[in-house]
Short mmCIF file of C-alpha atoms in Angstrom, two decimals:
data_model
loop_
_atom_site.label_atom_id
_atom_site.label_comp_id
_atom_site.label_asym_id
_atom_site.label_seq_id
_atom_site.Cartn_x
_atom_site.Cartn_y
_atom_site.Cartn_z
CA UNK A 1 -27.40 12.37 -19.75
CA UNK A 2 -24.26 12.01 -17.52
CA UNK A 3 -24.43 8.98 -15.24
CA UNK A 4 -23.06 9.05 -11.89
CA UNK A 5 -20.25 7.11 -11.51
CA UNK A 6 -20.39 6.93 -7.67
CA UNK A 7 -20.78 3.25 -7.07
CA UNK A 8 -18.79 0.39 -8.43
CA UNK A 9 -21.66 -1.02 -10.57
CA UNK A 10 -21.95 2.80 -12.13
CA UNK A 11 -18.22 2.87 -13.03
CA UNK A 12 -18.27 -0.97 -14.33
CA UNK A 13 -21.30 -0.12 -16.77
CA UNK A 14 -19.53 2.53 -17.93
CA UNK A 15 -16.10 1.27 -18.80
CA UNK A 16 -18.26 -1.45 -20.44
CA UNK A 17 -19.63 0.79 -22.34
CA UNK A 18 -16.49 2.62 -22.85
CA UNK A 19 -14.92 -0.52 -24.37
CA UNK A 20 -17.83 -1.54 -26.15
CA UNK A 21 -18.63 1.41 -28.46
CA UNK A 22 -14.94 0.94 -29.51
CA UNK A 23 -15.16 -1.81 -30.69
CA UNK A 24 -12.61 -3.41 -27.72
CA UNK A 25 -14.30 -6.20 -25.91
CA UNK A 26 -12.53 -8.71 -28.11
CA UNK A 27 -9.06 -7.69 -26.39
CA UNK A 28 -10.39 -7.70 -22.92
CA UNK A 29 -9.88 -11.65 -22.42
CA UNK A 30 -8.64 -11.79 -18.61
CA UNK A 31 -5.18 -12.94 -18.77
CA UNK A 32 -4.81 -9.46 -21.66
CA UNK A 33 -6.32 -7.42 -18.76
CA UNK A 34 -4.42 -8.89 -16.10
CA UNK A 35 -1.08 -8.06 -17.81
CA UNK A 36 -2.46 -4.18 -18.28
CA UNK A 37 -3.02 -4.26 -14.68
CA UNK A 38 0.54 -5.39 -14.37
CA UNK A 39 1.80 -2.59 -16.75
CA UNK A 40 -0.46 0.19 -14.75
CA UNK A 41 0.70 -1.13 -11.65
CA UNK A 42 3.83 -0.60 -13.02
CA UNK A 43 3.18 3.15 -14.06
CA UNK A 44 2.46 3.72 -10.46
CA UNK A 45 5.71 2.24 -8.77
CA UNK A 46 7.54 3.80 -10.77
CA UNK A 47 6.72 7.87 -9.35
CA UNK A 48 7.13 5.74 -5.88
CA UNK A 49 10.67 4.31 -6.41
CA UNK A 50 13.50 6.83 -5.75
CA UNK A 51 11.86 8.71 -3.28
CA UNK A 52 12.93 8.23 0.58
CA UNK A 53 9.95 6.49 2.00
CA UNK A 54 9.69 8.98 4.95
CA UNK A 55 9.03 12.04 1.99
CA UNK A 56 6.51 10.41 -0.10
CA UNK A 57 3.73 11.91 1.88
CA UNK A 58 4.60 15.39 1.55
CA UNK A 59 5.88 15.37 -1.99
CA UNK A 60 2.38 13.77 -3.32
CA UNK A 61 1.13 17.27 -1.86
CA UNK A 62 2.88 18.48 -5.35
CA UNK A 63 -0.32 18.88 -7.13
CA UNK A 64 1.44 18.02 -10.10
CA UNK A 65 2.69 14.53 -8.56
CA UNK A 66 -0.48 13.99 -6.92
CA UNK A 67 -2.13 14.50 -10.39
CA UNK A 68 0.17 11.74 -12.04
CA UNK A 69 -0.67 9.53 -8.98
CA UNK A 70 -4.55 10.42 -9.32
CA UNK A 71 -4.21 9.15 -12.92
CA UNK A 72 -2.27 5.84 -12.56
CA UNK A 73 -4.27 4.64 -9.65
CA UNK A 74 -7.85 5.38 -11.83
CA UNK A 75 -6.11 3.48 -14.59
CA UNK A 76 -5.42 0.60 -12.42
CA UNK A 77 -9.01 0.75 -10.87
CA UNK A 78 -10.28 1.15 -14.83
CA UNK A 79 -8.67 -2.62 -15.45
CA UNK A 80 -9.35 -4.07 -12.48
CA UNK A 81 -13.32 -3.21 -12.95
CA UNK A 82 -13.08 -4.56 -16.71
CA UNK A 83 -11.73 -7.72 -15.13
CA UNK A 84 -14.45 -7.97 -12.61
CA UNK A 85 -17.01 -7.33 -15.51
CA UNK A 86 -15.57 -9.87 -17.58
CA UNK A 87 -15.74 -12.17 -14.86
CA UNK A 88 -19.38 -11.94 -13.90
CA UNK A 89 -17.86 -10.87 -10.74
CA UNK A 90 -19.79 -8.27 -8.32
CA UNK A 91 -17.00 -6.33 -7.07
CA UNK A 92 -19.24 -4.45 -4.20
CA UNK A 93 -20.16 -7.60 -2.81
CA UNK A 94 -16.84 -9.02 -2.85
CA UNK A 95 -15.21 -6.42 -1.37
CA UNK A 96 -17.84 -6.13 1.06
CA UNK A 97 -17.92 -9.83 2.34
CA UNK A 98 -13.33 -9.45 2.42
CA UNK A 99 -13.75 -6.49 4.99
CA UNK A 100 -16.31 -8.54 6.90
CA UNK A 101 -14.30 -11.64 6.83
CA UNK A 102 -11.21 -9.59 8.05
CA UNK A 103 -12.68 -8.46 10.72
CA UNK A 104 -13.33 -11.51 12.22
CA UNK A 105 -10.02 -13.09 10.88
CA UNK A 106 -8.16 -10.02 11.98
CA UNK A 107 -9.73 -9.17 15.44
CA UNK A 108 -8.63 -5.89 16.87
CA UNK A 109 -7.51 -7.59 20.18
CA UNK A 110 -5.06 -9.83 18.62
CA UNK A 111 -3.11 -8.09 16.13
CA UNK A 112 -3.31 -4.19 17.25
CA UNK A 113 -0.22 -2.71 15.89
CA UNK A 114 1.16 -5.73 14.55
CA UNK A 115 1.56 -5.97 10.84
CA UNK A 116 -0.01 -9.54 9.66
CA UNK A 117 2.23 -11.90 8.09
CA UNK A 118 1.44 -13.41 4.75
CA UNK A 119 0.81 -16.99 5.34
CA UNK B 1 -25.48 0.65 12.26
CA UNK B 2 -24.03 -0.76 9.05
CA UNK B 3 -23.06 1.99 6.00
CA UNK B 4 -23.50 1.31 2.86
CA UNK B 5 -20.38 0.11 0.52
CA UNK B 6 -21.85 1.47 -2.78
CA UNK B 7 -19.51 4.42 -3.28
CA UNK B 8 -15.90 4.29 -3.60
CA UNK B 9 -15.93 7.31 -0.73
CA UNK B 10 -17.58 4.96 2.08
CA UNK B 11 -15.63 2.04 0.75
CA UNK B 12 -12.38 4.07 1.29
CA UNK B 13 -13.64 5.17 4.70
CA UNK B 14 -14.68 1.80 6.04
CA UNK B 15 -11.10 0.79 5.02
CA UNK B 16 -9.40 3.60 6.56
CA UNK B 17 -11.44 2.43 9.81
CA UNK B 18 -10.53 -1.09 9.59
CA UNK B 19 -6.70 0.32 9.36
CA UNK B 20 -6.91 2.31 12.77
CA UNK B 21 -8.68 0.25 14.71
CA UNK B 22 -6.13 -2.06 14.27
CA UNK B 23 -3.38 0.89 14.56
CA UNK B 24 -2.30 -0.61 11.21
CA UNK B 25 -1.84 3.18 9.37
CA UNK B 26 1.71 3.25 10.59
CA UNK B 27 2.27 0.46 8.20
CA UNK B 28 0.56 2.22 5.32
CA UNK B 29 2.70 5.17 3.99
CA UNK B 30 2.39 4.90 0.15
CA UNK B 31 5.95 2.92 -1.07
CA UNK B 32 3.93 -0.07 1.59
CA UNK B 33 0.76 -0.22 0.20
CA UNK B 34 2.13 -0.18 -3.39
CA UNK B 35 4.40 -3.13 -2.57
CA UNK B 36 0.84 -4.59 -1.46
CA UNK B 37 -0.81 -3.77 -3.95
CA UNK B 38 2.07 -5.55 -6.20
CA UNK B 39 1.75 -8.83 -3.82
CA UNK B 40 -2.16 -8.92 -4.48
CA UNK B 41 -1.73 -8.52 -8.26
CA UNK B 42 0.88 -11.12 -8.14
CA UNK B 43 -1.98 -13.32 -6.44
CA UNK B 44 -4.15 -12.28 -9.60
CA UNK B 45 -2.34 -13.52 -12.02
CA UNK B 46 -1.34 -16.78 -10.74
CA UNK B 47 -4.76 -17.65 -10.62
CA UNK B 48 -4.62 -17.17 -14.89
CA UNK B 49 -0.89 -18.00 -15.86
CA UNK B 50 -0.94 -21.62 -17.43
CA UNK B 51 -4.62 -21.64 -18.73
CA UNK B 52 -5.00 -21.47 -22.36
CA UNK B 53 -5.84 -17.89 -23.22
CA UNK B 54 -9.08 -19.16 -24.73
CA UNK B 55 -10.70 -21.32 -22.05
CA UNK B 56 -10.36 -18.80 -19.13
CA UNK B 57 -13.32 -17.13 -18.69
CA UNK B 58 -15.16 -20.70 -19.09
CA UNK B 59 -12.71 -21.76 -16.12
CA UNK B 60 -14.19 -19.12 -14.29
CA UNK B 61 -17.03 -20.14 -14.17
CA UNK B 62 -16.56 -22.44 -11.52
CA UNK B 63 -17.97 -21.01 -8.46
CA UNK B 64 -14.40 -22.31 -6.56
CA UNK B 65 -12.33 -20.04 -9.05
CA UNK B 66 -14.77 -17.37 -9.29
CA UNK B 67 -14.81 -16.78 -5.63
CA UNK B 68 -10.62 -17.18 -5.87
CA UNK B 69 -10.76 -14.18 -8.36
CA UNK B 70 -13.53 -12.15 -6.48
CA UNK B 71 -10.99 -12.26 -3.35
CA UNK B 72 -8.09 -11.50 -5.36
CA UNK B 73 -9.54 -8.37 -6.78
CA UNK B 74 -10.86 -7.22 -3.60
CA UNK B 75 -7.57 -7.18 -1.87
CA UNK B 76 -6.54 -5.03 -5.02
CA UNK B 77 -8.80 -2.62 -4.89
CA UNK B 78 -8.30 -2.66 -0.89
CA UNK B 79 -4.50 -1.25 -1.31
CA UNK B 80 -5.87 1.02 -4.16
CA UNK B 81 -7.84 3.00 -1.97
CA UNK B 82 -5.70 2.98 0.83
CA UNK B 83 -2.84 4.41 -1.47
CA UNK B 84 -5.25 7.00 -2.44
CA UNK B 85 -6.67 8.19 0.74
CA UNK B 86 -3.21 8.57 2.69
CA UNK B 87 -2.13 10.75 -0.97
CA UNK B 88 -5.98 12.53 0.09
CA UNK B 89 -6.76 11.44 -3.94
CA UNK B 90 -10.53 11.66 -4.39
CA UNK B 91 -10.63 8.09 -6.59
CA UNK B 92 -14.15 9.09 -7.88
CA UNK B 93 -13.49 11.99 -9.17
CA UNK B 94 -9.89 10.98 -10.44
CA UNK B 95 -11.98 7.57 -12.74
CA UNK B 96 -14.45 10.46 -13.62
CA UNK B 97 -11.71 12.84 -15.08
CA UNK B 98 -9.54 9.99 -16.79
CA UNK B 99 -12.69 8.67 -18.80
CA UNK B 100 -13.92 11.89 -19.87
CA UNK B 101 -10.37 12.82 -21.24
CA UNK B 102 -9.89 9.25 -22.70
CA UNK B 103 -13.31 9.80 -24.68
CA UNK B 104 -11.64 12.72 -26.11
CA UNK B 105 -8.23 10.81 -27.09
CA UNK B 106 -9.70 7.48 -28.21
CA UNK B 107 -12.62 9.20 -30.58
CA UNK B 108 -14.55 6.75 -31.37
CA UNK B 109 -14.34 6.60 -35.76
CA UNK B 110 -10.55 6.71 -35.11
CA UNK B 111 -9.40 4.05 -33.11
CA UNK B 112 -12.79 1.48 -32.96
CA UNK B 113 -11.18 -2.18 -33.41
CA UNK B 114 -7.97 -1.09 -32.89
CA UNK B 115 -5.86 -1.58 -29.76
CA UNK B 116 -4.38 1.58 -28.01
CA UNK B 117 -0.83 1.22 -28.13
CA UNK B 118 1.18 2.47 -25.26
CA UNK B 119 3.16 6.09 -25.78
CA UNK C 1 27.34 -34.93 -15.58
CA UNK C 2 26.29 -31.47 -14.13
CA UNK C 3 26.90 -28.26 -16.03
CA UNK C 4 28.24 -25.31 -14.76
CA UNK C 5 25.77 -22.88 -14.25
CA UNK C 6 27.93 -19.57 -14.51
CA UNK C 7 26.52 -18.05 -17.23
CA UNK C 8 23.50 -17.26 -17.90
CA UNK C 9 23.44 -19.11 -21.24
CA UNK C 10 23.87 -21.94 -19.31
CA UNK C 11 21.12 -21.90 -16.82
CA UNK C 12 18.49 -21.06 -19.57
CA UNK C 13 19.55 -24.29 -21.14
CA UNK C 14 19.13 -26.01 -17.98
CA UNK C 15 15.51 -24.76 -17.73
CA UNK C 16 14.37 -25.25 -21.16
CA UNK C 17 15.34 -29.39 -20.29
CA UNK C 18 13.43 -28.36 -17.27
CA UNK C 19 10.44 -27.59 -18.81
CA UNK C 20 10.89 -29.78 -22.04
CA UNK C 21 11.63 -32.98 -19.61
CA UNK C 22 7.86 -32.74 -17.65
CA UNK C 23 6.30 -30.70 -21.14
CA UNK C 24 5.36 -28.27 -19.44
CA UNK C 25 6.96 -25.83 -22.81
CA UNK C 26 3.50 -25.76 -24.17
CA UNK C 27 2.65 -23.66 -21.16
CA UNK C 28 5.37 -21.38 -21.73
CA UNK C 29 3.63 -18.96 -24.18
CA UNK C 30 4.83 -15.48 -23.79
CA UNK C 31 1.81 -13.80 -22.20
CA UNK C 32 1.65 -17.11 -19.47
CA UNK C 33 5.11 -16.57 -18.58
CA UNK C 34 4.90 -12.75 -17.86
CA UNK C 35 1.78 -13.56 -15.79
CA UNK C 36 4.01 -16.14 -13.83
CA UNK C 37 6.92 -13.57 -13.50
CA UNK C 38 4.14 -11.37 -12.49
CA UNK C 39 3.18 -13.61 -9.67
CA UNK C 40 6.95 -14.00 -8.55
CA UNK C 41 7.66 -10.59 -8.17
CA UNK C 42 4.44 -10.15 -6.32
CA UNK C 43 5.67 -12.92 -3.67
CA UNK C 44 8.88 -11.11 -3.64
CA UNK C 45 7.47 -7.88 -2.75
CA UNK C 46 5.21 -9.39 -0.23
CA UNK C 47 7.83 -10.22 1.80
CA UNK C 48 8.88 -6.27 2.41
CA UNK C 49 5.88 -4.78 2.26
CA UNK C 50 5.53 -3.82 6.04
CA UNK C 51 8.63 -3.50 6.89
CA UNK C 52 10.32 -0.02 7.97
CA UNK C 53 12.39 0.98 5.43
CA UNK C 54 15.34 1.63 7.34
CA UNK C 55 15.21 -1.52 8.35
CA UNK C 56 14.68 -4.10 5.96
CA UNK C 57 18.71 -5.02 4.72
CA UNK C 58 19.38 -5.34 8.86
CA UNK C 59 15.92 -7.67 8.93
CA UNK C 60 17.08 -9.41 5.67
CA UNK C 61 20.68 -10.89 7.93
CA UNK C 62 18.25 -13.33 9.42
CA UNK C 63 18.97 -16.46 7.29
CA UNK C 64 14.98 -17.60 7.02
CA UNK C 65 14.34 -14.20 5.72
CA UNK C 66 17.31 -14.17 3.81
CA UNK C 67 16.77 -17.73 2.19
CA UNK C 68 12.97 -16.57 0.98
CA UNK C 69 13.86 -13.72 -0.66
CA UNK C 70 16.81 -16.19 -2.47
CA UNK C 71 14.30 -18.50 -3.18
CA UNK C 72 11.82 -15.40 -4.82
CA UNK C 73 14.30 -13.99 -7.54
CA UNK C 74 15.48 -17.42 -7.90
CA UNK C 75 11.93 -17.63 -9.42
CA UNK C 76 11.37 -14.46 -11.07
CA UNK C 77 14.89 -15.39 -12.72
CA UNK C 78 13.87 -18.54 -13.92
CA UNK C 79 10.37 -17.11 -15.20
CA UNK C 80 12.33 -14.05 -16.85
CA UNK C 81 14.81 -16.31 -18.68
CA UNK C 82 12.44 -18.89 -19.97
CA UNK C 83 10.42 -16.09 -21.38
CA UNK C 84 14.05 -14.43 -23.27
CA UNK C 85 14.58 -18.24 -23.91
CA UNK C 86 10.77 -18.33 -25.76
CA UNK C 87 11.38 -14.89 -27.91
CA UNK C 88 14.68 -16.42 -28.82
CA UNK C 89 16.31 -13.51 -26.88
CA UNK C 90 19.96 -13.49 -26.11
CA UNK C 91 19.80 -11.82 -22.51
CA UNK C 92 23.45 -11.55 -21.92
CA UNK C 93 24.11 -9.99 -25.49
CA UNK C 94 20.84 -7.66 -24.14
CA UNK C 95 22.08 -6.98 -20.82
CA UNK C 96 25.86 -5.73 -22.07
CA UNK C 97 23.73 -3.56 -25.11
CA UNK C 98 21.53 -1.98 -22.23
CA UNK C 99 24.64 -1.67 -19.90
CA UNK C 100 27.01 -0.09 -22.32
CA UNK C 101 23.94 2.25 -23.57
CA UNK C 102 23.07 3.30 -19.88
CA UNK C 103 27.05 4.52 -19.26
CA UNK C 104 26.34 6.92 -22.44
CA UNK C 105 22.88 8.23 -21.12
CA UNK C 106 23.86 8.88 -17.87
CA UNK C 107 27.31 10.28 -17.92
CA UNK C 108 28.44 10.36 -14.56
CA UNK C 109 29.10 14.09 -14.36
CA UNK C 110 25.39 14.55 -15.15
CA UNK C 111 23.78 12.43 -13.27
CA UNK C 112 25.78 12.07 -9.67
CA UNK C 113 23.70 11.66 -6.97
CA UNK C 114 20.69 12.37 -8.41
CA UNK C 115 18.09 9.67 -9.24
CA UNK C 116 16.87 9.03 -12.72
CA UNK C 117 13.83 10.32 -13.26
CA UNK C 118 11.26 8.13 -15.74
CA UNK C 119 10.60 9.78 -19.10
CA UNK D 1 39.66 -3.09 -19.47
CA UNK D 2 35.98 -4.51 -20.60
CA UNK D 3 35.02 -7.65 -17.98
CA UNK D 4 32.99 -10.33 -19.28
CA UNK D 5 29.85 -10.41 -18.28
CA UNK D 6 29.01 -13.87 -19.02
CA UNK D 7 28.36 -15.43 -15.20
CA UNK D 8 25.39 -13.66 -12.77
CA UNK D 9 28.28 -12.88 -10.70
CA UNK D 10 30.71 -10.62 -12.73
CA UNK D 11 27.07 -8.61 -13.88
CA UNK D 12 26.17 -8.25 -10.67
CA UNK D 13 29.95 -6.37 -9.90
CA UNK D 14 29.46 -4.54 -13.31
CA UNK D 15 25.71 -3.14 -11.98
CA UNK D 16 27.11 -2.46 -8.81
CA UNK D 17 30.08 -0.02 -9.68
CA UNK D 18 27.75 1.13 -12.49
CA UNK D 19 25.47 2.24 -9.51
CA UNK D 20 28.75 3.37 -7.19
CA UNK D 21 30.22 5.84 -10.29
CA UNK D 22 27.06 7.81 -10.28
CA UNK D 23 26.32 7.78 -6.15
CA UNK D 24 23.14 5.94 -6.64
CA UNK D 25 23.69 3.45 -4.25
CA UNK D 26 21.85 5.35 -1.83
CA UNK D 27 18.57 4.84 -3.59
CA UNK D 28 18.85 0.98 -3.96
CA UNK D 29 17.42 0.32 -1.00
CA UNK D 30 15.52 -3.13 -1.11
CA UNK D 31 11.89 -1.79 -0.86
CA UNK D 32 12.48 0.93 -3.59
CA UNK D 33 14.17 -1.63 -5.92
CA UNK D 34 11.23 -3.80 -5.73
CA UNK D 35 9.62 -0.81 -7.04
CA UNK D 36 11.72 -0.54 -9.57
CA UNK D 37 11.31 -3.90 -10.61
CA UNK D 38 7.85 -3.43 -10.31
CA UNK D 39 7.73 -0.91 -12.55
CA UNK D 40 10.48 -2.58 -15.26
CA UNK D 41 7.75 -5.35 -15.16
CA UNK D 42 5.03 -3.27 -15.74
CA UNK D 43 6.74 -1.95 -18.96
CA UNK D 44 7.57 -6.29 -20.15
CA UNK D 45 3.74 -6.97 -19.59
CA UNK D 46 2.86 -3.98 -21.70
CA UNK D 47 4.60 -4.95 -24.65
CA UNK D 48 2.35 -8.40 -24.37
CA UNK D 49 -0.84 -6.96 -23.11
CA UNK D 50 -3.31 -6.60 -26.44
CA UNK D 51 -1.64 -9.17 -29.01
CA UNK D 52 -3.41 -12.19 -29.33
CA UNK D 53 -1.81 -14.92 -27.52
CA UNK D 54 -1.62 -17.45 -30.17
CA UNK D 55 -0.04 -14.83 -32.33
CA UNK D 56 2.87 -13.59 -29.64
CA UNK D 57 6.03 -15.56 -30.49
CA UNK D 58 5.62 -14.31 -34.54
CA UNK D 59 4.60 -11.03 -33.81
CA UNK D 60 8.11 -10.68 -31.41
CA UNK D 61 10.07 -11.90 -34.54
CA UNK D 62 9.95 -8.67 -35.98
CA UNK D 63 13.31 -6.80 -35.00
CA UNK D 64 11.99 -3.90 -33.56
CA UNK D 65 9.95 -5.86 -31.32
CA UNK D 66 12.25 -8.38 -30.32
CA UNK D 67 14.91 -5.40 -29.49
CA UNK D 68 12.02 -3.90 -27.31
CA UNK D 69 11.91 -6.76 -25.32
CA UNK D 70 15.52 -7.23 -25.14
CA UNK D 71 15.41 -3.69 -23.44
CA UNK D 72 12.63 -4.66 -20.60
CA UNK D 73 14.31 -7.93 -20.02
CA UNK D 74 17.24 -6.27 -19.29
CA UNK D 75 15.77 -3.97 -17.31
CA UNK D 76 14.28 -6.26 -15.20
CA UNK D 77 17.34 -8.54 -14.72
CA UNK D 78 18.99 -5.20 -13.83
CA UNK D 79 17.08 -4.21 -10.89
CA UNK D 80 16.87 -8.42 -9.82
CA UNK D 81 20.78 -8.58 -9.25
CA UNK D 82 20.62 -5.25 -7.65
CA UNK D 83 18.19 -6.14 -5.45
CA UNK D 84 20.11 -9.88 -4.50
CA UNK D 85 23.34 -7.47 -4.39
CA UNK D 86 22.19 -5.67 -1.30
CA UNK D 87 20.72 -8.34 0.27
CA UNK D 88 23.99 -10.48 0.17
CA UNK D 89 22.46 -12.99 -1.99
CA UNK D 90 24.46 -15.11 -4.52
CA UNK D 91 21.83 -15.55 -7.07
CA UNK D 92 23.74 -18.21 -9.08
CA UNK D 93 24.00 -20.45 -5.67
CA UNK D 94 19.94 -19.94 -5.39
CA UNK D 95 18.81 -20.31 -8.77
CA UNK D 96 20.94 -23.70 -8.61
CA UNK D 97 19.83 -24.60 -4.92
CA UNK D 98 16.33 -23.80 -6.24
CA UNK D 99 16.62 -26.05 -9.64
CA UNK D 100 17.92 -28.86 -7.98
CA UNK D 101 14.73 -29.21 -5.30
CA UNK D 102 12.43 -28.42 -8.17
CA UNK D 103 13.75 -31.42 -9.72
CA UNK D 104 12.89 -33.51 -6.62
CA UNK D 105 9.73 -31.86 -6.16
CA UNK D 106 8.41 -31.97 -9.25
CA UNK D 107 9.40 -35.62 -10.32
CA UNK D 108 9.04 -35.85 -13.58
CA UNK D 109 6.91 -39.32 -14.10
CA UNK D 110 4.22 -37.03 -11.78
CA UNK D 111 3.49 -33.84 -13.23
CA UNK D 112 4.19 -34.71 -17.37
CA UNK D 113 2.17 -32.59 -18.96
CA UNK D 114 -0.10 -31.27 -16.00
CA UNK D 115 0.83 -27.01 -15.03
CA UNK D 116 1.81 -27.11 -11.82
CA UNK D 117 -0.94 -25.57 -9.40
CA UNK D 118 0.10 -23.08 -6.74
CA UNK D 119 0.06 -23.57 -3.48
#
């Protein structure tokens, strides 16, 4: 019976799972996932690079570009759930308590149209 | 009246909110939020680069740390889904494909144990 | 007496005595130090992330600006020759291989003016 | 006549013209070369990602390894100069500025033995 895999906690289970029936848990140690991250991140500059910023938009609307993109960015999402998991961490409820943090941190008066600087 | 963060789709669309209220989605064409999403994975890792392979995920166990990493990975996964909205990439279904095809690739009896090694 | 620092031979001998004088070497296994280059180039790319394209080498005169980014691939540097300097990697015998291999690859009647695209 | 490419600064010419013969200066603007970087980073961490860590600097004696990571270090340094080429940045001048306040900053009687902790 096909799970859903629309919330965050689905997905998670289910790369757990994923991992676990092949026998891969004993490579997922974080600093091992963090460096797939890196080298997914990677994948996913890279159709980015050459391209003149002001195209990138309308070239994604390739459906074969958009496809490559589709891929990298769920492989990138795939590691950064197995390093939640591994972590005990609840994703949902830490992505949940960021946006509400940045909107008080961020208030709309102060910093409309103004990109925020990294402090 | 407060939505619910459980799917990646309301995630993605409470994100795209934050974004315009601010009138931040001029900064967010895709070559941006890919440099962003290489600044929070640079965060990442520091948090993991000179601990001993073996003791990490006991490290993380400290409620300080863990909450480091939960923050970490939510800024992450904040750029991930902005990348994927402004390319109009359904993330949900993208995860959904990828794992079904990688069940196919990574059969089970031939690879369990082993580590996938990069094409 | 203080050596020259011309060649790159040079300046990874200066920081392996570096690391060796405060032992920090035993935290410059190969997977740590890609995590730590990881986190460099993360802090580099932070610091163009929201900037107009067209704009960033005209932003980048500004000598603040201009001394962080310095001080950014000073540090990737430094974390990408410690790590040739771990693998017993000669980078300048790798950098002339790569160099001399890219002028065959990409002839310059082939490729003029037209961006290399990842295989 | 075949330059030497032993200092930071005669590589950095030999990238450069390597860049002007094939008219792709035009796409080594700095936000796309961070992407490229990015990306040449990706492919280091890659090589690293599933090996055990206390197993790493063996494993990368074997030729065909080592040669591998030759390539992505190269890679990487490539894109690094290019980047500090466009921006007007004399990397050897940095890397030294940079070692030299390390050296102060990080005396060594009070950090022997102890990772330094970010910031």
């Amino acid at each position: 019976m096909p799970r859903s895999l629309n919330s965050l906690a689905d997905l998670t289970a289910d790369l757990r799972e994923f991992a676990r029936e092949r026998d891969w848990e004993k490579f997922h140690d974080p600093k091992s996932l963090v460096l797939a991250l890196t080298g997914e991140v990677g994948e996913l500059a890279e159709l980015f690079q050459w391209l003149p910023a002001e195209n990138v938009e309308l070239e994604f609307r390739d459906p074969r570009r958009k496809q490559r993109a589709a891929e990298e960015i769920s492989d990138v999402l795939t590691y950064l759930l197995r390093l939640a998991d591994v972590l005990d961490i609840d994703v949902e409820a830490a992505v949940r308590d960021k946006l509400a943090d940045s909107r008080i941190r961020f208030a709309v008066d102060d910093v409309s149209g103004v990109a925020p600087v990294k402090e």
